[in-house]
Amino acid sequence: MAKAGGNKSIAYLAALSFFMFSSAVSASPSVRGAGDSRISAEKIQSRLNEALASVMRGGEDAGAKHLETIEAHIWQTYQALPKNDLGRLPPKGVRYLVHNYFAREHGWVIKGLEPLGHQNANVSAVHDLSVLQDKAPALVESLLEARRADHGLSLSDMVAMVAALERLILDESLTILEAAYSLNLLTPEEPLIEDDLHSVLQSYLLLFKQGLKANLVDGAKHRQWKSFVANRAGQGWRQIVDFESDAVKNYDFAKNHKSNPFEKPSYTFQDASQIVEGMAHSYGKWQNQECHEMKDALMSMDPDGTGRVPLSRFYGTSQTDIYHFTEGKEYLSQVGAYDESAAGGPRVRIANYMLGPSNCIASSTYYSICCISECESLLNQLEA
């Protein structure tokens, strides 16, 4: 595929802005956002442009490169999916492609785009995109318009939508980062020495792993808890330290040509933000190693090599085993992991169990970090 220059990103931006704005205007003079509030078409256009323009915050060249990277990751799947009469992707295809991209590239399961077993609602309903309700009502409305009128989305629409949604999700990381500063008695306005940066990033990862349960305001309690984890968590804490240290080293290496080798490094909030974005991008794949270890443990219980564990062995782990499985039969059935058809009694399908929501971590407002589906990777190879 030929590479395009910086103007390509502007084309994506203009295409999606036109698509969404025209959908909103054709619907009514004002469009519903979250709840009962009504938002003017001008306000929607302003919010949408802000969300999409933020994709370009690294400059036109950086923005264009990122959009090209997204296109390279989704275009084969886009081409393989069925289109409507206009040659565009209908809502079910939009749902599949967006879920597939974030699950494969980041290990993210977007709330409202969950696969079967992650929610009880009708998974084909496009209006379940609650992830977007507060931050981007125009995106929700445009999907509803596409669903009603079957307009669908082009490849350039999809690239811009993925980029904007990715940007909105990453912006949530900045809220946690600001809290990490405050909990360590630091402010975003002051540059950090390297030791303070590591302390902030370690706090960020601890808060991130806690998800919606994280306390973002009690500094004394947080510092006490962090000290406890550092002293008692052993390998778990070492992994956190190694992960954030590697992220800092990668950032320093990338910026090496701009730094003064005769001065001790210091880091602005913008520096910390870029490091956190890198960690957010890679965290899903990094933590997926634990999923591989769990898979190996389950496969060791599979006597026939069929990918299914006898239910008695699934629940019968000993005290010395690393993993103890406690999910009930109802949950296993819901996620498609409970198999009653096998001779010799019920079994648990390893692949389906691995992808269930009980194995997701770091559930935030917008997404959860879950085990990366190996099946989807195989499907992507077939689509190529």
Tab-separated table of N, CA, C and O in Angstrom, residues 11 18 27 52 60 63 125 141 147 160 162 172 175 183 188 237 239 265 272 293 316 355 372 382:
chain	number	residue	atom	x	y	z
A	11	ALA	N	-7.560	14.743	5.440
A	11	ALA	CA	-8.662	14.160	4.674
A	11	ALA	C	-9.521	13.274	5.556
A	11	ALA	O	-10.750	13.296	5.489
A	18	PHE	N	-17.542	15.567	8.259
A	18	PHE	CA	-18.671	15.768	7.352
A	18	PHE	C	-19.713	14.684	7.560
A	18	PHE	O	-20.906	14.950	7.655
A	27	ALA	N	-30.787	14.677	11.200
A	27	ALA	CA	-31.660	14.073	12.196
A	27	ALA	C	-32.605	15.106	12.798
A	27	ALA	O	-33.805	14.912	12.869
A	52	LEU	N	-11.243	14.753	17.356
A	52	LEU	CA	-10.449	14.285	16.227
A	52	LEU	C	-9.166	15.085	16.067
A	52	LEU	O	-8.120	14.536	15.724
A	60	GLU	N	1.265	17.442	12.502
A	60	GLU	CA	0.636	16.863	11.331
A	60	GLU	C	1.331	15.580	10.894
A	60	GLU	O	0.694	14.583	10.578
A	63	GLY	N	0.572	12.827	13.415
A	63	GLY	CA	-0.825	12.429	13.298
A	63	GLY	C	-1.068	11.588	12.061
A	63	GLY	O	-1.755	10.570	12.110
A	125	ALA	N	-26.710	-4.367	19.235
A	125	ALA	CA	-27.287	-3.019	19.281
A	125	ALA	C	-26.188	-1.963	19.317
A	125	ALA	O	-25.449	-1.858	20.277
A	141	GLU	N	-24.477	9.344	17.981
A	141	GLU	CA	-25.577	9.707	17.096
A	141	GLU	C	-25.298	9.297	15.656
A	141	GLU	O	-26.186	8.846	14.937
A	147	ARG	N	-27.176	3.165	11.567
A	147	ARG	CA	-28.001	1.990	11.827
A	147	ARG	C	-29.388	2.161	11.232
A	147	ARG	O	-29.946	1.240	10.630
A	160	ALA	N	-10.529	7.186	11.165
A	160	ALA	CA	-10.694	8.367	12.008
A	160	ALA	C	-11.459	8.047	13.281
A	160	ALA	O	-11.150	8.568	14.358
A	162	VAL	N	-11.583	5.103	14.907
A	162	VAL	CA	-10.701	4.356	15.799
A	162	VAL	C	-9.703	5.296	16.464
A	162	VAL	O	-9.451	5.212	17.667
A	172	GLU	N	-8.245	9.496	29.396
A	172	GLU	CA	-8.616	9.097	30.756
A	172	GLU	C	-7.373	8.771	31.582
A	172	GLU	O	-7.349	8.973	32.797
A	175	THR	N	-6.057	11.660	33.630
A	175	THR	CA	-6.725	11.923	34.907
A	175	THR	C	-6.084	11.102	36.028
A	175	THR	O	-5.848	11.608	37.137
A	183	LEU	N	-1.155	12.356	44.817
A	183	LEU	CA	-1.009	11.373	45.884
A	183	LEU	C	0.430	11.256	46.370
A	183	LEU	O	0.685	10.774	47.476
A	188	PRO	N	1.615	18.812	38.745
A	188	PRO	CA	1.976	18.717	37.326
A	188	PRO	C	2.791	19.915	36.832
A	188	PRO	O	3.445	19.817	35.792
A	237	TRP	N	5.315	-6.727	42.510
A	237	TRP	CA	5.835	-5.360	42.578
A	237	TRP	C	7.046	-5.200	41.659
A	237	TRP	O	7.200	-4.186	40.997
A	239	GLN	N	7.549	-6.640	38.882
A	239	GLN	CA	7.061	-6.523	37.516
A	239	GLN	C	6.572	-5.108	37.224
A	239	GLN	O	6.803	-4.575	36.128
A	265	PRO	N	18.584	14.353	34.153
A	265	PRO	CA	17.283	14.464	33.464
A	265	PRO	C	16.184	14.947	34.394
A	265	PRO	O	16.165	14.632	35.584
A	272	ALA	N	5.792	13.019	31.175
A	272	ALA	CA	5.128	11.930	31.906
A	272	ALA	C	3.891	11.437	31.158
A	272	ALA	O	3.607	10.230	31.126
A	293	GLU	N	0.333	-18.073	31.042
A	293	GLU	CA	0.642	-18.964	32.159
A	293	GLU	C	-0.617	-19.684	32.650
A	293	GLU	O	-0.580	-20.879	32.972
A	316	GLY	N	-10.905	-28.937	41.124
A	316	GLY	CA	-10.180	-29.760	42.088
A	316	GLY	C	-8.717	-29.410	42.241
A	316	GLY	O	-7.913	-30.274	42.575
A	355	LEU	N	-11.271	-16.078	27.672
A	355	LEU	CA	-11.767	-14.796	27.182
A	355	LEU	C	-12.914	-14.246	28.017
A	355	LEU	O	-13.450	-13.182	27.702
A	372	ILE	N	-5.821	-11.571	25.500
A	372	ILE	CA	-5.884	-11.351	24.054
A	372	ILE	C	-6.284	-12.644	23.364
A	372	ILE	O	-5.697	-13.702	23.611
A	382	LEU	N	-6.486	-15.150	8.208
A	382	LEU	CA	-7.346	-15.641	7.127
A	382	LEU	C	-7.895	-14.467	6.305
A	382	LEU	O	-8.007	-14.565	5.075
